[in-house]
PDB file of C-alpha atoms in Angstrom:
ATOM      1  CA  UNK Z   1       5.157   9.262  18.188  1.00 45.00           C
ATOM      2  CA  UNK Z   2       8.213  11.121  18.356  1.00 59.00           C
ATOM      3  CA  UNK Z   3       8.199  14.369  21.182  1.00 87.00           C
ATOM      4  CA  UNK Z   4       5.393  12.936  23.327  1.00 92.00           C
ATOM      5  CA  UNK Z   5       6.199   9.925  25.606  1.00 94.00           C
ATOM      6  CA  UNK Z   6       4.402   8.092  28.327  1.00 96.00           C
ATOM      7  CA  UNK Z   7       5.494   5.646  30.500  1.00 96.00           C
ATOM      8  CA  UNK Z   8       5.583   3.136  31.700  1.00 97.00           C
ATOM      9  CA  UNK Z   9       4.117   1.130  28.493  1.00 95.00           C
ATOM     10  CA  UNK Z  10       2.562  -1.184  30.886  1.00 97.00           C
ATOM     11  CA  UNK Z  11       1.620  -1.046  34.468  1.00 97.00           C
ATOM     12  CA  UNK Z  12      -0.105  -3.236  36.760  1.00 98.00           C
ATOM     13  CA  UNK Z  13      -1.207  -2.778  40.286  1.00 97.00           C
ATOM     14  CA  UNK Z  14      -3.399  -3.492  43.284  1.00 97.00           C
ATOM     15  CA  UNK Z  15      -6.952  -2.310  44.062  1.00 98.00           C
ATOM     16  CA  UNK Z  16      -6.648   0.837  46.594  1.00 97.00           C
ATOM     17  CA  UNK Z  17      -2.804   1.803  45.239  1.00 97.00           C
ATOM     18  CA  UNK Z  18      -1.660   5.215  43.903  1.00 97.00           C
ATOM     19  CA  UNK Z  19      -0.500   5.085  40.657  1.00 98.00           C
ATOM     20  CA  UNK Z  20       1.194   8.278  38.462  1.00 98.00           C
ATOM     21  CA  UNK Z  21       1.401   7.776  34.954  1.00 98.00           C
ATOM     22  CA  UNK Z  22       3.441  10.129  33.588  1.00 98.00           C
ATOM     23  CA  UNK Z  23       3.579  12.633  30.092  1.00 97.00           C
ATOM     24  CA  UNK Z  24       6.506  14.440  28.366  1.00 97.00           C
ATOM     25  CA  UNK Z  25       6.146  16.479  25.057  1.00 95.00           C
ATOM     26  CA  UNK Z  26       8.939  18.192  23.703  1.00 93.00           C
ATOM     27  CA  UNK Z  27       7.474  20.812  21.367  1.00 86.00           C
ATOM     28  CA  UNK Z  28       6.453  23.256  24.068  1.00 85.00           C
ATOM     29  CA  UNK Z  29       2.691  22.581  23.402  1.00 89.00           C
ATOM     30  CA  UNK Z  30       0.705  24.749  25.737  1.00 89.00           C
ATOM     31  CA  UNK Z  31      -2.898  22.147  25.212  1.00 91.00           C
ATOM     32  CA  UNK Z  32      -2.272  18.594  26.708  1.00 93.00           C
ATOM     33  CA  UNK Z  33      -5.200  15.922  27.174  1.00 94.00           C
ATOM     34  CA  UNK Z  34      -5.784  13.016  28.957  1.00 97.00           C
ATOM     35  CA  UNK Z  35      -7.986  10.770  27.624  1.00 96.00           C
ATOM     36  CA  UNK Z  36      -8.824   6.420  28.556  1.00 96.00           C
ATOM     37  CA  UNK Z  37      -9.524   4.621  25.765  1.00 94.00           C
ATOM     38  CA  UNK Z  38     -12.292   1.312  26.592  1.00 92.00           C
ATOM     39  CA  UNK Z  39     -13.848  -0.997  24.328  1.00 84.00           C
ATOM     40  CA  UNK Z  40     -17.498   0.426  23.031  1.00 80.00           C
ATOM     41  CA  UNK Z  41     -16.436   3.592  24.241  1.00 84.00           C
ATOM     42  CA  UNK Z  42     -13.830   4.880  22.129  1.00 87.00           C
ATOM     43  CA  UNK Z  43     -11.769   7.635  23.660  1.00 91.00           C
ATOM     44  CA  UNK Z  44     -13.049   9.705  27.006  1.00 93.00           C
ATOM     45  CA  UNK Z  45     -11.507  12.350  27.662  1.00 93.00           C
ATOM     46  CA  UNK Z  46     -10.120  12.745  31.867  1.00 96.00           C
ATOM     47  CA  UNK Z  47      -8.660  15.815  32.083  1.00 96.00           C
ATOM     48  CA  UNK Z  48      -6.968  18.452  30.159  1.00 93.00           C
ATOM     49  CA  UNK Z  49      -4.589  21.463  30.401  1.00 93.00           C
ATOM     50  CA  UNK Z  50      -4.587  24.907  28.606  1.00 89.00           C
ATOM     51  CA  UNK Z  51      -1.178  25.754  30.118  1.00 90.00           C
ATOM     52  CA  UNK Z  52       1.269  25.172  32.964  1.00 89.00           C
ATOM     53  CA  UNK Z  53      -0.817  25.654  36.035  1.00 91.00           C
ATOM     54  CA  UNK Z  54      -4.230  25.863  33.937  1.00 92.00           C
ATOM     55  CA  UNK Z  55      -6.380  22.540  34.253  1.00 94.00           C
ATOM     56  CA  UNK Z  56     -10.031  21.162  34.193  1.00 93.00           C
ATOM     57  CA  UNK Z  57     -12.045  17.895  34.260  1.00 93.00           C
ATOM     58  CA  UNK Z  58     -13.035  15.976  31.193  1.00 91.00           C
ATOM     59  CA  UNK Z  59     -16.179  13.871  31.018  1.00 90.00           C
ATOM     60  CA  UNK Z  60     -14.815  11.347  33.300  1.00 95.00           C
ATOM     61  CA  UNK Z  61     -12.654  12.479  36.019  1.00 96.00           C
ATOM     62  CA  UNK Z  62     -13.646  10.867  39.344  1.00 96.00           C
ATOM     63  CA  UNK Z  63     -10.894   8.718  40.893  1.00 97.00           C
ATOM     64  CA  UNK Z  64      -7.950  11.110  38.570  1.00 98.00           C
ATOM     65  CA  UNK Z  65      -5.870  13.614  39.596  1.00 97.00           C
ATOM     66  CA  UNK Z  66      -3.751  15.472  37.534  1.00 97.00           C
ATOM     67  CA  UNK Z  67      -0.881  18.432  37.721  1.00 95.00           C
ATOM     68  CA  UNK Z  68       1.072  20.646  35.143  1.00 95.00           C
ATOM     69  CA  UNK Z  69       3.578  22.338  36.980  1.00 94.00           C
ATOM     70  CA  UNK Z  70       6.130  22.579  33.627  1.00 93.00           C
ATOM     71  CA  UNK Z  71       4.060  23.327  30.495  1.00 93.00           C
ATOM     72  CA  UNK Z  72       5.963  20.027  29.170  1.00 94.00           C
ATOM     73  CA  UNK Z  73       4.654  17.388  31.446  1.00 96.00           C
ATOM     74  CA  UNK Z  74       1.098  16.150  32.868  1.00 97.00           C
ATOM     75  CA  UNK Z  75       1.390  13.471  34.879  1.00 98.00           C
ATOM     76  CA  UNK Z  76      -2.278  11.856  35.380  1.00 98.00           C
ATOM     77  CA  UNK Z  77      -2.353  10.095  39.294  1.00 98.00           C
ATOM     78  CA  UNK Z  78      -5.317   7.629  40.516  1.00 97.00           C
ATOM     79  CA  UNK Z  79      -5.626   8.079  43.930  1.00 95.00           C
ATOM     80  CA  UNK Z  80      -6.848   4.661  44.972  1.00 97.00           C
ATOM     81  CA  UNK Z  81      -7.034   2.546  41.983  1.00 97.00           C
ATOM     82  CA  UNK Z  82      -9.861   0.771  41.231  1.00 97.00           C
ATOM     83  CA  UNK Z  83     -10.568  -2.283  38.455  1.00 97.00           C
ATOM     84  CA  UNK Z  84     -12.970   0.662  36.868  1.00 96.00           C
ATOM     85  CA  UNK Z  85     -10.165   2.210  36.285  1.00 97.00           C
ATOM     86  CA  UNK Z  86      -8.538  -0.835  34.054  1.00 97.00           C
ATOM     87  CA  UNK Z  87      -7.733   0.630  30.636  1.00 97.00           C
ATOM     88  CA  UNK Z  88      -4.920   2.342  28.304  1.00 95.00           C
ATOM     89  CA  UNK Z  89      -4.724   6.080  28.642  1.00 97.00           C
ATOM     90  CA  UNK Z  90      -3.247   8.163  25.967  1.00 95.00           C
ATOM     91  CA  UNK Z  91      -1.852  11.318  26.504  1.00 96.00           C
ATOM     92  CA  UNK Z  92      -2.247  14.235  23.709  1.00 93.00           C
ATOM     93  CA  UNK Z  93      -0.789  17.623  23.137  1.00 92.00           C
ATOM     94  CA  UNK Z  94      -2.149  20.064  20.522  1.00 88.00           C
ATOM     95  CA  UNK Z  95      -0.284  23.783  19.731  1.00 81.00           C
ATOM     96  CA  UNK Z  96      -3.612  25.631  19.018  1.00 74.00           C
ATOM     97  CA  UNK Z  97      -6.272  26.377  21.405  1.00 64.00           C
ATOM     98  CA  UNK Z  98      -8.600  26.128  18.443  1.00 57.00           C
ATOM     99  CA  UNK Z  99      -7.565  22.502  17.777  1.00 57.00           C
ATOM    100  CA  UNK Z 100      -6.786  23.277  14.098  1.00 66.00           C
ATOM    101  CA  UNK Z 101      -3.860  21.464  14.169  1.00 68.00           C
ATOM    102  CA  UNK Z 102      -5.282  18.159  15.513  1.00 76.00           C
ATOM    103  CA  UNK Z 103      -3.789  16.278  18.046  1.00 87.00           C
ATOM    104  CA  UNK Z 104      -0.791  14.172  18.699  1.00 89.00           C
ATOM    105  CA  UNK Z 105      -0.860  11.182  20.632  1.00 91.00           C
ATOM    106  CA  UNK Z 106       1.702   9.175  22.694  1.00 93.00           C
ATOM    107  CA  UNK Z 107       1.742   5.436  22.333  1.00 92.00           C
ATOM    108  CA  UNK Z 108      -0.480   4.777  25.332  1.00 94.00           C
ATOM    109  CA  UNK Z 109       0.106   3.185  28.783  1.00 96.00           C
ATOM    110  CA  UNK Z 110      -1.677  -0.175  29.803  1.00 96.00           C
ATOM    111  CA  UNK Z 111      -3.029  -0.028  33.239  1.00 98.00           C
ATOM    112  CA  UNK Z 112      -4.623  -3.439  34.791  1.00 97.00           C
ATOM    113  CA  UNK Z 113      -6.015  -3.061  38.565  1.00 97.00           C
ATOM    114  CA  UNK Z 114      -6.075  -6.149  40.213  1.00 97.00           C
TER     115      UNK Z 114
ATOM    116  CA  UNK L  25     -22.692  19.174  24.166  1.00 73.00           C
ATOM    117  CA  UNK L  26     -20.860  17.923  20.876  1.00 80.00           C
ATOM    118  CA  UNK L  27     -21.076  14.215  19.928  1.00 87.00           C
ATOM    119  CA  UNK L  28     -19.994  11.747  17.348  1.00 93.00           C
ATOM    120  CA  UNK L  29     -21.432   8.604  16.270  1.00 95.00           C
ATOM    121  CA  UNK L  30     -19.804   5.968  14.278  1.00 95.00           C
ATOM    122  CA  UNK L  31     -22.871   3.223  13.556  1.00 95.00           C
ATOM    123  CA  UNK L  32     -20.529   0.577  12.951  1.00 96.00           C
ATOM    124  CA  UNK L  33     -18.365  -1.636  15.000  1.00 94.00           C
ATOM    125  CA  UNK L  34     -16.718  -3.270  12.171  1.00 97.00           C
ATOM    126  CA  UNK L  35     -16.503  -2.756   8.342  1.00 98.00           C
ATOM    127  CA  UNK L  36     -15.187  -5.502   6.050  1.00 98.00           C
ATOM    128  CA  UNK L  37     -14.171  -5.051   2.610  1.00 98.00           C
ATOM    129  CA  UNK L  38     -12.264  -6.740   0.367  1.00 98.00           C
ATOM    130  CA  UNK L  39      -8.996  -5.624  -1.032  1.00 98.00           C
ATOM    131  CA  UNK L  40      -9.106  -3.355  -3.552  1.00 97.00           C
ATOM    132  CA  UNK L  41     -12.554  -2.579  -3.525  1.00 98.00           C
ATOM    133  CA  UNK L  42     -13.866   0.900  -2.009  1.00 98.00           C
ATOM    134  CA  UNK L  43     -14.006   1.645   1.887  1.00 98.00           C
ATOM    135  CA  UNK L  44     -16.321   3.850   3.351  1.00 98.00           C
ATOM    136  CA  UNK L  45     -16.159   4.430   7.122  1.00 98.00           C
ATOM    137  CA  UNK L  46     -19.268   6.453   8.585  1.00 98.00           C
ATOM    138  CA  UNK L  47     -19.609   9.115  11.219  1.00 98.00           C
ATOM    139  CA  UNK L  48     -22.357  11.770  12.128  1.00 97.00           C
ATOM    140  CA  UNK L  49     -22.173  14.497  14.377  1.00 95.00           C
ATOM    141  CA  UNK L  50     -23.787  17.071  16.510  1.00 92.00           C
ATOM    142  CA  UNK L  51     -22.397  19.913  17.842  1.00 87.00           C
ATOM    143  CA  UNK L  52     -22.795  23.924  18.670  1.00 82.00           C
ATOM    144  CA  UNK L  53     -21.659  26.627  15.663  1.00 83.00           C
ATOM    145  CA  UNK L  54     -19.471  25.149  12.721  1.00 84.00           C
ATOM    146  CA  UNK L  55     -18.252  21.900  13.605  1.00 88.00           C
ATOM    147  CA  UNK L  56     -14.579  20.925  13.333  1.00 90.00           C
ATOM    148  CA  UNK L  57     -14.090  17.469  11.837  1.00 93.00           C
ATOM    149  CA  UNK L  58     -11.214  14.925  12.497  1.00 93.00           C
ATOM    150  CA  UNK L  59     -10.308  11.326  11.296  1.00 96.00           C
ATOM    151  CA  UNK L  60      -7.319   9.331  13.195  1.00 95.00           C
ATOM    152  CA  UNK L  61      -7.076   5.802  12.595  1.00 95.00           C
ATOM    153  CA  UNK L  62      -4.852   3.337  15.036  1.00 94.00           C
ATOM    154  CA  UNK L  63      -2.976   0.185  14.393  1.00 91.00           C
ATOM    155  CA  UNK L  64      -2.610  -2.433  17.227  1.00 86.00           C
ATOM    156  CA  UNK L  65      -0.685  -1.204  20.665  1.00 81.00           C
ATOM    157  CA  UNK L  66       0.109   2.461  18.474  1.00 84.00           C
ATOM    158  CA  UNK L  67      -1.402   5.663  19.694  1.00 86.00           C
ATOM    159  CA  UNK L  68      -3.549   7.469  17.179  1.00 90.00           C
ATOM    160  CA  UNK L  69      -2.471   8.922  14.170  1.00 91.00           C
ATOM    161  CA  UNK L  70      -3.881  12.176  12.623  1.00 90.00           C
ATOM    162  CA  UNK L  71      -5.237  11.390   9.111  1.00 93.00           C
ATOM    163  CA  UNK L  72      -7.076  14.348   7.914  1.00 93.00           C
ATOM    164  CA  UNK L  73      -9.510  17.442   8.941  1.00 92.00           C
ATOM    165  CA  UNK L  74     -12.223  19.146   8.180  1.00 93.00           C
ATOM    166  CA  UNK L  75     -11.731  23.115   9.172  1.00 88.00           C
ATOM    167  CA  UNK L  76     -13.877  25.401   6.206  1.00 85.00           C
ATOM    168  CA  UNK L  77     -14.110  25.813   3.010  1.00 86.00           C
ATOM    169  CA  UNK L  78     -13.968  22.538   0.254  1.00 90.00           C
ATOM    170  CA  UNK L  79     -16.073  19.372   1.652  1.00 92.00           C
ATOM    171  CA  UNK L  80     -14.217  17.170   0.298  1.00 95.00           C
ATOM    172  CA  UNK L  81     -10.614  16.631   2.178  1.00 95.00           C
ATOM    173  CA  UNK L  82      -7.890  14.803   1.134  1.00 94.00           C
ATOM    174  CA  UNK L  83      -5.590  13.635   3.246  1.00 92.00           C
ATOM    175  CA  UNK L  84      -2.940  10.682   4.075  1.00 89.00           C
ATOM    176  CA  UNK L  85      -2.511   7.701   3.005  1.00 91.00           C
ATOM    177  CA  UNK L  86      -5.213   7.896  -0.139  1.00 95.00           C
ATOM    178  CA  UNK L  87      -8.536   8.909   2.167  1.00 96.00           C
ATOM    179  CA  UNK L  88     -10.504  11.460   1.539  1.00 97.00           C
ATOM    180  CA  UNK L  89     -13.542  12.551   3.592  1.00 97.00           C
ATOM    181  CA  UNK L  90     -16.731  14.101   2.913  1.00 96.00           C
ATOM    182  CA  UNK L  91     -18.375  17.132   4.677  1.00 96.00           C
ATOM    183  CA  UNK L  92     -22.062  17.240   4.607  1.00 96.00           C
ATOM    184  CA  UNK L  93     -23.617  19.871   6.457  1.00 93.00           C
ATOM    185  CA  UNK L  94     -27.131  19.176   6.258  1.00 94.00           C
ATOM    186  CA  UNK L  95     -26.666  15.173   7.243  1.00 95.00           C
ATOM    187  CA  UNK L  96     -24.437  16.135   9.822  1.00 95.00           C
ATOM    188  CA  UNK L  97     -21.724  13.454   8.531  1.00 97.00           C
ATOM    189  CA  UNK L  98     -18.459  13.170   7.761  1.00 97.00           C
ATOM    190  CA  UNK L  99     -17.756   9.837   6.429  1.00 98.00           C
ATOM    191  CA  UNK L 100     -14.411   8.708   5.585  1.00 98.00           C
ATOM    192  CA  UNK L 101     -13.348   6.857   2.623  1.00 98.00           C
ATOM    193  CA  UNK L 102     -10.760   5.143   0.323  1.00 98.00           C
ATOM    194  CA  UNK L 103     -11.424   3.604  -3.276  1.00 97.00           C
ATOM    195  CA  UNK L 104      -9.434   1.476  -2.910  1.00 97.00           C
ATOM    196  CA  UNK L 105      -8.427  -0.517  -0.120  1.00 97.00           C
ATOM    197  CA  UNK L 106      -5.387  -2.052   1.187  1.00 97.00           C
ATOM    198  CA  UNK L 107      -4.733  -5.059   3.255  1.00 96.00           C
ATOM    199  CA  UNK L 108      -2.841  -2.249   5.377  1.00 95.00           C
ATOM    200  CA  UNK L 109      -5.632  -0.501   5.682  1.00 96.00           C
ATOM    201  CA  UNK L 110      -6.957  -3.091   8.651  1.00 96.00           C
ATOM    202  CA  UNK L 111      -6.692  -0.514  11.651  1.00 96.00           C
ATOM    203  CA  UNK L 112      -9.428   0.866  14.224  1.00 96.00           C
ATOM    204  CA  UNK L 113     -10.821   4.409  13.027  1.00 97.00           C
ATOM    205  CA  UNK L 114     -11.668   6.797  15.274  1.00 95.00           C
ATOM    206  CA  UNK L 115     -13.966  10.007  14.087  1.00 96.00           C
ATOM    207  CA  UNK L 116     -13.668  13.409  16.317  1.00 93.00           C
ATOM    208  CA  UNK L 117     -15.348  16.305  16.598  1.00 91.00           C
ATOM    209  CA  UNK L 118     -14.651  19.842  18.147  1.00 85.00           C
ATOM    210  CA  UNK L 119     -17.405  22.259  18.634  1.00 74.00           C
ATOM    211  CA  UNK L 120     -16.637  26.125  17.178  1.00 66.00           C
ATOM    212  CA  UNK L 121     -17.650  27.713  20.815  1.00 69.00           C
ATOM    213  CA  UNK L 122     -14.771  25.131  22.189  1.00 70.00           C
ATOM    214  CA  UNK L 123     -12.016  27.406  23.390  1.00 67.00           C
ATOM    215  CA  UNK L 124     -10.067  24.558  24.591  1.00 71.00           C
ATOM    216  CA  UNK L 125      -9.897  22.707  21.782  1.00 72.00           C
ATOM    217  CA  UNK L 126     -11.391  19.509  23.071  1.00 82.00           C
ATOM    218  CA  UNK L 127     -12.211  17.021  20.878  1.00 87.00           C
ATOM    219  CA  UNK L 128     -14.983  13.988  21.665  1.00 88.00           C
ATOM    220  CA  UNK L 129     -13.957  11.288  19.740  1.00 91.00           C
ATOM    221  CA  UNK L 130     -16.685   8.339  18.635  1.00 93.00           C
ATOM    222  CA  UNK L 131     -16.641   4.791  19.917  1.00 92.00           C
ATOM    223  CA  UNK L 132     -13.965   3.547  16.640  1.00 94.00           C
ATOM    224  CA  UNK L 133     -14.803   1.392  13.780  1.00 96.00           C
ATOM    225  CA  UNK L 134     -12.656  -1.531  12.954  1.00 96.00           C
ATOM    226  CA  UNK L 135     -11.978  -2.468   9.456  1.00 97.00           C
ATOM    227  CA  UNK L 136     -10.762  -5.563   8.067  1.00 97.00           C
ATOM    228  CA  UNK L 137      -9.780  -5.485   4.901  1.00 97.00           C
ATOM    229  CA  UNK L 138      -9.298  -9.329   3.559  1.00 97.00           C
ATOM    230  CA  UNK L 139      -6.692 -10.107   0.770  1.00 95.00           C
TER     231      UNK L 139
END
């Protein structure tokens, strides 16, 4: 998963903390996604980004907040973390709007709420 | 609203014998079709894709996929399978009137291939 890295790898915290889990691609890719992956549910996507400055909610957004102030990061925060929210989260970039290209994928982060 | 549907949880096959991996779909205008597979604590990994033209796509690792437009499926397959193989496959879809590119993935199927 070369030019796209999350971190941390692994994260745990309390019920009611903020938590920022963070997103770096390198190759300038103007579409980034967030997406939590859960069993029997496959991927869903949280949030995504057209540009620097250009978001919008995926199919499940409550509880996220996200930013894209440089077109090469999007950090995804949880406001107030709930056990819900207990999951990995991959972050994506594409360089076409039109998805032709596919997606790549970071390695994931592993977020327990206790 | 686009969907994908992958009506199996698990597929087992034996080595060397063929692997099919099923997915349907429904979305709005021409469809745009996606296979990833992932191996244990990895991200996904692109595989192949469905844009126009041929229906059947080759792509890594010796799977091809089939396009059928009037079954609305895209299954995935291999003829013959590798112990390597053993991964979680994930189908995806994006919708032609998608500007954004967003792709809804299915709920995975895991296959075990078994030496």
């Amino acid at each position: 998963d070369a030019g796209i890295t999350q971190s941390p790898r692994y994260k745990i915290t309390e019920t009611g903390r903020q938590v920022t889990l963070m997103c770096h691609q390198t190759w300038s890719h103007s579409y980034m996604f967030w997406y939590r992956q859960d069993l029997g549910h496959g991927l869903r996507l949280i949030y995504y980004s057209a540009a620097a400055d250009i978001t919008d909610k995926g199919e499940v957004p409550d509880g996220y907040v996200v930013s894209r102030s440089k077109t090469e990061n999007f950090p995804l925060t949880l406001e107030s973390a709930t056990r819900s929210q207990t999951s990995v989260y991959f972050c994506a970039s594409s360089a076409l709007p039109t998805g032709l290209s596919g997606y790549t994928f970071g390695s994931g982060t592993r977020l327990t709420v206790v | 609203a686009q969907s994908v549907a992958q009506p199996e949880d698990q597929v087992n096959v034996a080595e060397g014998n063929p692997l099919t991996v099923k997915c349907t779909y429904s979305v709005s205008g021409n469809p745009y079709l996606f296979w990833y597979v992932q191996y244990p604590n990895r991200g996904l990994q692109f595989l192949l894709k469905y844009i126009t033209g041929d229906n059947l796509v080759k792509g890594s690792y010796g799977f091809e996929a089939e396009f059928n437009k009037s079954q609305t499926s895209f299954h995935l397959k291999k003829p013959s399978a590798l112990v390597s193989d053993s991964a979680l496959y994930f189908c995806a879809v994006r919708g032609g009137t998608d500007s954004w590119g967003k792709l809804q993935f299915g709920a995975g199927t895991q296959v075990v291939v078994t030496p």
